[in-house]
GROMACS .gro file of C-alpha atoms in nm:
model
  276
    1MET     CA    1   0.008  -0.019  -0.009
    2ILE     CA    2   0.139   0.358  -0.090
    3HIS     CA    3   0.043   0.631   0.092
    4HIS     CA    4   0.076   0.984  -0.058
    5ALA     CA    5   0.147   1.337   0.112
    6VAL     CA    6   0.234   1.655   0.028
    7ALA     CA    7   0.545   1.803   0.210
    8ASP     CA    8   0.613   2.100  -0.001
    9TRP     CA    9   0.299   2.309  -0.122
   10ASP     CA   10   0.494   2.587  -0.306
   11ASP     CA   11   0.672   2.331  -0.494
   12ALA     CA   12   0.348   2.143  -0.558
   13TYR     CA   13   0.199   2.437  -0.764
   14ALA     CA   14   0.537   2.554  -0.901
   15ASN     CA   15   0.523   2.503  -1.275
   16ALA     CA   16   0.836   2.682  -1.445
   17PRO     CA   17   1.110   2.539  -1.213
   18ASN     CA   18   0.965   2.203  -1.289
   19ILE     CA   19   0.953   2.230  -1.671
   20PRO     CA   20   1.264   2.217  -1.877
   21GLY     CA   21   1.313   2.553  -2.020
   22GLY     CA   22   0.999   2.685  -1.823
   23GLU     CA   23   1.168   3.012  -1.771
   24ARG     CA   24   1.053   3.110  -2.139
   25TRP     CA   25   0.691   3.140  -2.008
   26PRO     CA   26   0.479   3.364  -2.008
   27GLU     CA   27   0.721   3.584  -2.243
   28ALA     CA   28   0.685   3.308  -2.511
   29TRP     CA   29   0.315   3.395  -2.557
   30VAL     CA   30   0.359   3.781  -2.609
   31ALA     CA   31   0.466   3.773  -2.972
   32PRO     CA   32   0.210   3.551  -3.112
   33ALA     CA   33  -0.051   3.711  -2.907
   34ALA     CA   34   0.025   4.050  -3.042
   35ARG     CA   35   0.070   3.922  -3.409
   36TYR     CA   36  -0.283   3.751  -3.383
   37ARG     CA   37  -0.433   4.093  -3.228
   38GLU     CA   38  -0.278   4.278  -3.508
   39ARG     CA   39  -0.418   4.068  -3.802
   40LEU     CA   40  -0.746   4.050  -3.663
   41ALA     CA   41  -0.762   4.414  -3.598
   42ALA     CA   42  -0.658   4.505  -3.954
   43ALA     CA   43  -0.925   4.309  -4.092
   44GLY     CA   44  -1.172   4.460  -3.880
   45ARG     CA   45  -1.229   4.155  -3.684
   46ALA     CA   46  -1.103   4.268  -3.339
   47VAL     CA   47  -1.277   4.487  -3.093
   48LEU     CA   48  -1.033   4.556  -2.828
   49ASP     CA   49  -1.057   4.679  -2.465
   50VAL     CA   50  -1.433   4.681  -2.423
   51ALA     CA   51  -1.541   4.795  -2.092
   52TYR     CA   52  -1.761   4.556  -1.884
   53GLY     CA   53  -1.729   4.744  -1.554
   54PRO     CA   54  -1.571   5.028  -1.381
   55GLY     CA   55  -1.223   4.896  -1.289
   56ALA     CA   56  -0.899   4.973  -1.489
   57ARG     CA   57  -0.872   4.606  -1.577
   58ASN     CA   58  -1.264   4.546  -1.639
   59ARG     CA   59  -1.199   4.496  -2.009
   60TYR     CA   60  -1.212   4.237  -2.285
   61ASP     CA   61  -1.114   4.157  -2.624
   62LEU     CA   62  -1.351   4.037  -2.870
   63PHE     CA   63  -1.239   3.828  -3.183
   64LEU     CA   64  -1.478   3.770  -3.488
   65PRO     CA   65  -1.487   3.498  -3.742
   66GLU     CA   66  -1.542   3.597  -4.109
   67ALA     CA   67  -1.903   3.523  -4.106
   68ALA     CA   68  -2.168   3.570  -3.837
   69PRO     CA   69  -2.063   3.372  -3.528
   70ARG     CA   70  -2.226   3.033  -3.468
   71GLY     CA   71  -2.187   3.150  -3.074
   72LEU     CA   72  -1.972   3.282  -2.819
   73VAL     CA   73  -1.621   3.134  -2.650
   74VAL     CA   74  -1.506   3.296  -2.333
   75PHE     CA   75  -1.127   3.221  -2.250
   76ILE     CA   76  -1.034   3.324  -1.901
   77HIS     CA   77  -0.677   3.377  -1.829
   78GLY     CA   78  -0.433   3.202  -1.566
   79GLY     CA   79  -0.170   3.369  -1.337
   80PHE     CA   80  -0.269   3.219  -0.998
   81TRP     CA   81  -0.540   3.524  -0.940
   82HIS     CA   82  -0.245   3.771  -0.916
   83ARG     CA   83  -0.047   3.796  -1.237
   84LEU     CA   84  -0.075   3.866  -1.620
   85ASP     CA   85  -0.343   3.985  -1.839
   86LYS     CA   86  -0.551   3.926  -2.154
   87SER     CA   87  -0.272   4.036  -2.396
   88PHE     CA   88  -0.068   3.704  -2.352
   89TRP     CA   89  -0.329   3.495  -2.487
   90SER     CA   90  -0.490   3.643  -2.808
   91HIS     CA   91  -0.362   3.365  -3.039
   92LEU     CA   92  -0.543   3.111  -2.868
   93ALA     CA   93  -0.860   3.273  -3.014
   94ALA     CA   94  -0.745   3.125  -3.360
   95GLY     CA   95  -0.894   2.773  -3.323
   96PRO     CA   96  -1.245   2.874  -3.205
   97VAL     CA   97  -1.238   3.176  -3.464
   98ASP     CA   98  -1.148   2.979  -3.750
   99SER     CA   99  -1.424   2.729  -3.644
  100GLY     CA  100  -1.680   3.014  -3.666
  101TYR     CA  101  -1.723   3.128  -3.297
  102ALA     CA  102  -1.660   3.477  -3.160
  103VAL     CA  103  -1.382   3.477  -2.877
  104ALA     CA  104  -1.376   3.691  -2.595
  105MET     CA  105  -1.102   3.728  -2.360
  106PRO     CA  106  -1.141   3.940  -2.037
  107ALA     CA  107  -0.892   4.092  -1.796
  108TYR     CA  108  -0.978   4.115  -1.428
  109THR     CA  109  -0.860   4.293  -1.117
  110LEU     CA  110  -0.582   4.095  -0.972
  111CYS     CA  111  -0.490   4.033  -0.601
  112PRO     CA  112  -0.410   4.142  -0.357
  113ASP     CA  113  -0.627   4.458  -0.504
  114ILE     CA  114  -0.932   4.210  -0.473
  115ARG     CA  115  -1.051   3.887  -0.330
  116ILE     CA  116  -1.111   3.582  -0.549
  117ALA     CA  117  -1.474   3.618  -0.481
  118GLY     CA  118  -1.475   3.946  -0.649
  119ILE     CA  119  -1.266   3.830  -0.942
  120THR     CA  120  -1.550   3.561  -0.967
  121ALA     CA  121  -1.813   3.865  -0.979
  122GLU     CA  122  -1.615   4.066  -1.220
  123ILE     CA  123  -1.585   3.767  -1.466
  124GLY     CA  124  -1.942   3.704  -1.432
  125ARG     CA  125  -2.005   4.040  -1.564
  126ALA     CA  126  -1.748   4.007  -1.830
  127VAL     CA  127  -1.942   3.739  -1.946
  128ALA     CA  128  -2.253   3.887  -1.944
  129ALA     CA  129  -2.127   4.174  -2.147
  130ALA     CA  130  -1.981   3.980  -2.392
  131ALA     CA  131  -2.282   3.763  -2.447
  132GLU     CA  132  -2.530   4.079  -2.503
  133ARG     CA  133  -2.285   4.127  -2.794
  134VAL     CA  134  -2.285   3.782  -2.955
  135ASP     CA  135  -2.600   3.546  -2.959
  136GLY     CA  136  -2.593   3.156  -2.977
  137PRO     CA  137  -2.448   2.921  -2.737
  138LEU     CA  138  -2.173   3.000  -2.463
  139PHE     CA  139  -1.863   2.799  -2.413
  140LEU     CA  140  -1.639   2.876  -2.119
  141THR     CA  141  -1.273   2.772  -2.110
  142GLY     CA  142  -0.998   2.902  -1.914
  143HIS     CA  143  -0.634   2.784  -1.788
  144SER     CA  144  -0.508   2.733  -1.458
  145ALA     CA  145  -0.673   2.986  -1.232
  146GLY     CA  146  -0.896   3.068  -1.524
  147GLY     CA  147  -0.997   2.691  -1.528
  148HIS     CA  148  -1.128   2.772  -1.168
  149LEU     CA  149  -1.317   3.095  -1.280
  150ALA     CA  150  -1.484   2.914  -1.568
  151THR     CA  151  -1.596   2.635  -1.366
  152ARG     CA  152  -1.695   2.871  -1.096
  153LEU     CA  153  -1.925   3.024  -1.335
  154VAL     CA  154  -2.154   2.720  -1.376
  155SER     CA  155  -2.146   2.610  -0.999
  156ASP     CA  156  -2.477   2.650  -0.818
  157THR     CA  157  -2.362   2.979  -0.653
  158THR     CA  158  -2.277   3.130  -1.005
  159PRO     CA  159  -2.287   3.505  -1.060
  160LEU     CA  160  -2.448   3.467  -1.391
  161ALA     CA  161  -2.820   3.530  -1.436
  162ALA     CA  162  -3.015   3.242  -1.523
  163PRO     CA  163  -3.083   3.341  -1.897
  164VAL     CA  164  -2.690   3.359  -1.940
  165ARG     CA  165  -2.614   3.045  -1.736
  166ARG     CA  166  -2.865   2.836  -1.956
  167ARG     CA  167  -2.684   2.943  -2.282
  168VAL     CA  168  -2.388   2.772  -2.134
  169ALA     CA  169  -2.315   2.463  -2.378
  170HIS     CA  170  -2.005   2.336  -2.226
  171THR     CA  171  -1.715   2.421  -1.983
  172VAL     CA  172  -1.365   2.303  -2.036
  173SER     CA  173  -1.115   2.370  -1.745
  174ILE     CA  174  -0.755   2.340  -1.863
  175SER     CA  175  -0.510   2.274  -1.568
  176GLY     CA  176  -0.765   2.423  -1.345
  177VAL     CA  177  -0.749   2.469  -0.984
  178HIS     CA  178  -1.085   2.363  -0.841
  179ASP     CA  179  -1.018   2.330  -0.454
  180LEU     CA  180  -0.853   2.642  -0.314
  181ARG     CA  181  -0.774   2.491   0.019
  182PRO     CA  182  -0.410   2.365  -0.042
  183LEU     CA  183  -0.328   2.710  -0.168
  184MET     CA  184  -0.378   2.842   0.195
  185ALA     CA  185  -0.041   2.656   0.255
  186THR     CA  186   0.161   2.825  -0.021
  187ALA     CA  187   0.346   3.140   0.027
  188MET     CA  188   0.171   3.309  -0.260
  189ASN     CA  189  -0.146   3.332  -0.003
  190ALA     CA  190   0.011   3.632   0.123
  191THR     CA  191  -0.112   3.783  -0.188
  192LEU     CA  192  -0.410   3.571  -0.229
  193ARG     CA  193  -0.537   3.578   0.116
  194ILE     CA  194  -0.755   3.301   0.100
  195ASP     CA  195  -0.914   3.190   0.426
  196ALA     CA  196  -1.115   2.885   0.505
  197ALA     CA  197  -1.447   3.032   0.453
  198GLU     CA  198  -1.338   3.162   0.094
  199ALA     CA  199  -1.182   2.854   0.027
  200ARG     CA  200  -1.535   2.669   0.099
  201ALA     CA  201  -1.724   2.927  -0.104
  202GLU     CA  202  -1.486   2.947  -0.392
  203SER     CA  203  -1.402   2.587  -0.452
  204PRO     CA  204  -1.602   2.424  -0.733
  205ALA     CA  205  -1.513   2.092  -0.604
  206LEU     CA  206  -1.673   2.185  -0.276
  207LEU     CA  207  -1.999   2.339  -0.467
  208GLY     CA  208  -2.299   2.210  -0.637
  209VAL     CA  209  -2.390   2.222  -0.989
  210GLU     CA  210  -2.727   2.191  -1.204
  211PRO     CA  211  -2.770   1.847  -1.340
  212GLY     CA  212  -2.692   1.800  -1.700
  213THR     CA  213  -2.414   2.074  -1.690
  214ARG     CA  214  -2.147   1.949  -1.951
  215LEU     CA  215  -1.764   1.980  -1.802
  216THR     CA  216  -1.463   1.856  -1.935
  217CYS     CA  217  -1.156   1.876  -1.715
  218TRP     CA  218  -0.827   1.870  -1.955
  219VAL     CA  219  -0.484   1.856  -1.827
  220GLY     CA  220  -0.133   1.787  -1.957
  221GLN     CA  221   0.006   1.440  -1.878
  222ALA     CA  222   0.329   1.598  -1.796
  223GLU     CA  223   0.179   1.839  -1.541
  224ARG     CA  224   0.274   1.846  -1.173
  225ALA     CA  225   0.094   1.587  -0.981
  226GLU     CA  226  -0.130   1.841  -0.787
  227PHE     CA  227  -0.284   1.978  -1.110
  228VAL     CA  228  -0.343   1.637  -1.248
  229ARG     CA  229  -0.524   1.557  -0.913
  230GLN     CA  230  -0.698   1.874  -0.901
  231ASN     CA  231  -0.835   1.805  -1.263
  232ALA     CA  232  -0.949   1.458  -1.187
  233LEU     CA  233  -1.113   1.591  -0.852
  234LEU     CA  234  -1.373   1.798  -1.024
  235ALA     CA  235  -1.484   1.573  -1.270
  236ASN     CA  236  -1.533   1.308  -1.020
  237ALA     CA  237  -1.717   1.547  -0.753
  238TRP     CA  238  -1.945   1.686  -1.012
  239THR     CA  239  -2.010   1.338  -1.184
  240GLY     CA  240  -2.165   1.258  -0.845
  241LEU     CA  241  -2.392   1.552  -0.858
  242GLY     CA  242  -2.558   1.477  -1.191
  243ALA     CA  243  -2.332   1.660  -1.446
  244ARG     CA  244  -2.209   1.527  -1.770
  245THR     CA  245  -1.813   1.508  -1.712
  246ALA     CA  246  -1.487   1.414  -1.857
  247ALA     CA  247  -1.143   1.404  -1.731
  248HIS     CA  248  -0.831   1.400  -1.988
  249ALA     CA  249  -0.471   1.395  -1.978
  250GLU     CA  250  -0.296   1.522  -2.301
  251PRO     CA  251   0.024   1.306  -2.342
  252ASP     CA  252   0.326   1.503  -2.385
  253ARG     CA  253   0.187   1.843  -2.248
  254HIS     CA  254   0.324   2.033  -1.955
  255HIS     CA  255   0.144   2.314  -1.796
  256PHE     CA  256   0.239   2.588  -2.046
  257ASP     CA  257   0.211   2.408  -2.369
  258VAL     CA  258  -0.117   2.241  -2.303
  259ILE     CA  259  -0.315   2.535  -2.412
  260ASP     CA  260  -0.160   2.531  -2.728
  261GLY     CA  261  -0.437   2.330  -2.892
  262LEU     CA  262  -0.663   2.630  -2.879
  263ALA     CA  263  -0.491   2.795  -3.156
  264ASP     CA  264  -0.575   2.533  -3.396
  265ALA     CA  265  -0.930   2.468  -3.529
  266ARG     CA  266  -0.837   2.085  -3.575
  267HIS     CA  267  -0.661   2.015  -3.254
  268PRO     CA  268  -0.865   1.773  -3.009
  269LEU     CA  269  -0.898   2.044  -2.761
  270THR     CA  270  -1.047   2.302  -2.970
  271ARG     CA  271  -1.273   2.026  -3.097
  272THR     CA  272  -1.364   1.910  -2.761
  273LEU     CA  273  -1.437   2.271  -2.626
  274LEU     CA  274  -1.687   2.316  -2.925
  275THR     CA  275  -1.882   1.995  -2.897
  276ALA     CA  276  -2.216   2.097  -2.740
   0.00000   0.00000   0.00000
């Protein structure tokens, strides 16, 4: 019998030091993201920095397909709720856009200027605002902390109004953090300020979900064990609550390149996301 325990929670969630060449990210995303924004803006298919709230970071970018959108994808960025912004990820809209969908990429206020509960509320407003501009089904996805936020929006305490929530056809959490309690033992919690009450209220794995919700949890097979565990955890928990769930570990992918498939309309990640 093998017993498992985590001795170092900081290392358990440390991605770059445990990936060969991991120091290249997030800067490796900057140039392709900028090129994609510039290309779609030149074609009149990018609406940038749309305000959805009063905060300085309450803005989203909207990327449009050539024809009328078949629906709306919302991609929520990661960075452990305290780093990065929407500008790093624009190129990941390419797969859904080339498949005929509009893609909204919101920014949000970062910790410690806000609590995670406040970020959840902001992302709810961003999705509602983008959904007013684009008709059709909604597809929610996010990476790491963004995976947490995407799944938080389809939990039973979602900030989404019922008409918007009913439009969500599929949610895909990519390397998502679905139980916040372990992060209370990390050094970054000095910035995040998660306490026991917030962990209970903001952890999708500890919340209910509407029966029939469709969820896919997607992770890189080469990721840290804690991300693989968190990936399986939510799919397992919500299956027991009546949701339609799947958990997938993509071979030969780590925490930073697991999202690359979204840039390709033919990639299984994009095709999975857009399957209602």
